[in-house]
Amino acid sequence: MEIQITSENFESVKSSSQALVVDFWATWCGPCRMIAPIISELATEYDGRVTVGKCDVEENDDLAAEYGIRNIPTILFFKNGEVVDKVVGAVSKSTLDEKFKAIL
């Protein structure tokens, strides 16, 4: 299950000991809608091991600016509160699965 990432809760979510994956997206973005089911599946598969969040770039433009999000979807992978990997654009489930495994 994904959690909603906002400017208000991001720091507390990021400081958790669990690895974090954040999908930066927007409602009008076609590629974002294409990968949304994949992100949901992976969130279920990695439940308890990886926190998966979704951050609407229009509602949280400060976070998008802070992390240099220029294209969406952009998926950031955090470990120990630091960005360790990034994927830009719609990619396959197998590609994302490898990234999830790498941050465990």
mmCIF file of N, CA and C in Angstrom, residues 45-83:
data_model
loop_
_atom_site.group_PDB
_atom_site.id
_atom_site.type_symbol
_atom_site.label_atom_id
_atom_site.label_comp_id
_atom_site.label_asym_id
_atom_site.label_seq_id
_atom_site.Cartn_x
_atom_site.Cartn_y
_atom_site.Cartn_z
ATOM 1 N N GLU A 45 4.017 -6.138 -2.695
ATOM 2 C CA GLU A 45 5.037 -7.190 -2.630
ATOM 3 C C GLU A 45 6.135 -6.885 -1.610
ATOM 4 N N TYR A 46 6.477 -5.620 -1.455
ATOM 5 C CA TYR A 46 7.565 -5.231 -0.544
ATOM 6 C C TYR A 46 7.050 -4.653 0.770
ATOM 7 N N ASP A 47 5.765 -4.841 1.045
ATOM 8 C CA ASP A 47 5.165 -4.322 2.275
ATOM 9 C C ASP A 47 5.945 -4.833 3.489
ATOM 10 N N GLY A 48 6.260 -3.920 4.398
ATOM 11 C CA GLY A 48 7.011 -4.294 5.589
ATOM 12 C C GLY A 48 8.519 -4.183 5.417
ATOM 13 N N ARG A 49 8.957 -4.069 4.157
ATOM 14 C CA ARG A 49 10.400 -3.949 3.891
ATOM 15 C C ARG A 49 10.765 -2.620 3.254
ATOM 16 N N VAL A 50 9.858 -2.092 2.441
ATOM 17 C CA VAL A 50 10.077 -0.820 1.751
ATOM 18 C C VAL A 50 8.810 0.019 1.894
ATOM 19 N N THR A 51 8.976 1.286 2.262
ATOM 20 C CA THR A 51 7.845 2.219 2.280
ATOM 21 C C THR A 51 7.730 2.809 0.882
ATOM 22 N N VAL A 52 6.519 2.782 0.326
ATOM 23 C CA VAL A 52 6.290 3.329 -1.011
ATOM 24 C C VAL A 52 5.333 4.506 -0.884
ATOM 25 N N GLY A 53 5.757 5.645 -1.411
ATOM 26 C CA GLY A 53 4.932 6.847 -1.337
ATOM 27 C C GLY A 53 4.706 7.449 -2.699
ATOM 28 N N LYS A 54 3.602 8.179 -2.818
ATOM 29 C CA LYS A 54 3.279 8.899 -4.041
ATOM 30 C C LYS A 54 3.202 10.375 -3.700
ATOM 31 N N CYS A 55 3.885 11.189 -4.502
ATOM 32 C CA CYS A 55 3.931 12.633 -4.255
ATOM 33 C C CYS A 55 3.427 13.362 -5.493
ATOM 34 N N ASP A 56 2.279 14.016 -5.361
ATOM 35 C CA ASP A 56 1.708 14.806 -6.452
ATOM 36 C C ASP A 56 2.538 16.083 -6.593
ATOM 37 N N VAL A 57 3.193 16.244 -7.747
ATOM 38 C CA VAL A 57 4.098 17.385 -7.930
ATOM 39 C C VAL A 57 3.371 18.725 -7.968
ATOM 40 N N GLU A 58 2.091 18.713 -8.321
ATOM 41 C CA GLU A 58 1.355 19.973 -8.357
ATOM 42 C C GLU A 58 0.966 20.440 -6.959
ATOM 43 N N GLU A 59 0.696 19.497 -6.074
ATOM 44 C CA GLU A 59 0.330 19.855 -4.707
ATOM 45 C C GLU A 59 1.553 20.057 -3.821
ATOM 46 N N ASN A 60 2.691 19.519 -4.228
ATOM 47 C CA ASN A 60 3.917 19.585 -3.426
ATOM 48 C C ASN A 60 5.084 20.044 -4.288
ATOM 49 N N ASP A 61 4.898 21.191 -4.953
ATOM 50 C CA ASP A 61 5.928 21.675 -5.875
ATOM 51 C C ASP A 61 7.237 22.006 -5.173
ATOM 52 N N ASP A 62 7.191 22.277 -3.864
ATOM 53 C CA ASP A 62 8.429 22.543 -3.131
ATOM 54 C C ASP A 62 9.305 21.293 -3.059
ATOM 55 N N LEU A 63 8.692 20.126 -2.859
ATOM 56 C CA LEU A 63 9.462 18.876 -2.837
ATOM 57 C C LEU A 63 10.005 18.554 -4.229
ATOM 58 N N ALA A 64 9.184 18.778 -5.237
ATOM 59 C CA ALA A 64 9.631 18.538 -6.609
ATOM 60 C C ALA A 64 10.836 19.428 -6.929
ATOM 61 N N ALA A 65 10.789 20.674 -6.511
ATOM 62 C CA ALA A 65 11.902 21.597 -6.753
ATOM 63 C C ALA A 65 13.137 21.181 -5.959
ATOM 64 N N GLU A 66 12.942 20.796 -4.706
ATOM 65 C CA GLU A 66 14.063 20.396 -3.850
ATOM 66 C C GLU A 66 14.838 19.227 -4.443
ATOM 67 N N TYR A 67 14.129 18.294 -5.088
ATOM 68 C CA TYR A 67 14.774 17.112 -5.645
ATOM 69 C C TYR A 67 15.002 17.208 -7.154
ATOM 70 N N GLY A 68 14.802 18.406 -7.712
ATOM 71 C CA GLY A 68 15.103 18.628 -9.122
ATOM 72 C C GLY A 68 14.246 17.818 -10.076
ATOM 73 N N ILE A 69 12.982 17.603 -9.699
ATOM 74 C CA ILE A 69 12.076 16.837 -10.558
ATOM 75 C C ILE A 69 11.654 17.722 -11.724
ATOM 76 N N ARG A 70 12.114 17.371 -12.924
ATOM 77 C CA ARG A 70 11.785 18.137 -14.116
ATOM 78 C C ARG A 70 10.862 17.370 -15.055
ATOM 79 N N ASN A 71 10.893 16.056 -14.954
ATOM 80 C CA ASN A 71 10.047 15.196 -15.779
ATOM 81 C C ASN A 71 9.340 14.203 -14.870
ATOM 82 N N ILE A 72 8.123 13.850 -15.255
ATOM 83 C CA ILE A 72 7.393 12.858 -14.464
ATOM 84 C C ILE A 72 6.906 11.758 -15.397
ATOM 85 N N PRO A 73 6.773 10.548 -14.896
ATOM 86 C CA PRO A 73 7.060 10.170 -13.522
ATOM 87 C C PRO A 73 8.570 10.110 -13.253
ATOM 88 N N THR A 74 8.946 10.514 -12.055
ATOM 89 C CA THR A 74 10.295 10.309 -11.549
ATOM 90 C C THR A 74 10.149 9.543 -10.249
ATOM 91 N N ILE A 75 10.905 8.476 -10.116
ATOM 92 C CA ILE A 75 10.854 7.647 -8.918
ATOM 93 C C ILE A 75 12.215 7.723 -8.244
ATOM 94 N N LEU A 76 12.205 8.198 -6.992
ATOM 95 C CA LEU A 76 13.440 8.297 -6.218
ATOM 96 C C LEU A 76 13.493 7.171 -5.205
ATOM 97 N N PHE A 77 14.679 6.621 -5.029
ATOM 98 C CA PHE A 77 14.917 5.535 -4.089
ATOM 99 C C PHE A 77 15.806 6.061 -2.969
ATOM 100 N N PHE A 78 15.307 5.997 -1.734
ATOM 101 C CA PHE A 78 16.029 6.512 -0.572
ATOM 102 C C PHE A 78 16.478 5.359 0.321
ATOM 103 N N LYS A 79 17.678 5.502 0.844
ATOM 104 C CA LYS A 79 18.171 4.575 1.862
ATOM 105 C C LYS A 79 18.866 5.434 2.911
ATOM 106 N N ASN A 80 18.514 5.224 4.156
ATOM 107 C CA ASN A 80 19.056 6.031 5.257
ATOM 108 C C ASN A 80 18.851 7.524 5.021
ATOM 109 N N GLY A 81 17.709 7.877 4.424
ATOM 110 C CA GLY A 81 17.351 9.276 4.216
ATOM 111 C C GLY A 81 18.020 9.953 3.037
ATOM 112 N N GLU A 82 18.834 9.220 2.287
ATOM 113 C CA GLU A 82 19.553 9.791 1.148
ATOM 114 C C GLU A 82 19.091 9.143 -0.156
ATOM 115 N N VAL A 83 19.046 9.940 -1.227
ATOM 116 C CA VAL A 83 18.694 9.406 -2.541
ATOM 117 C C VAL A 83 19.852 8.538 -3.024
#
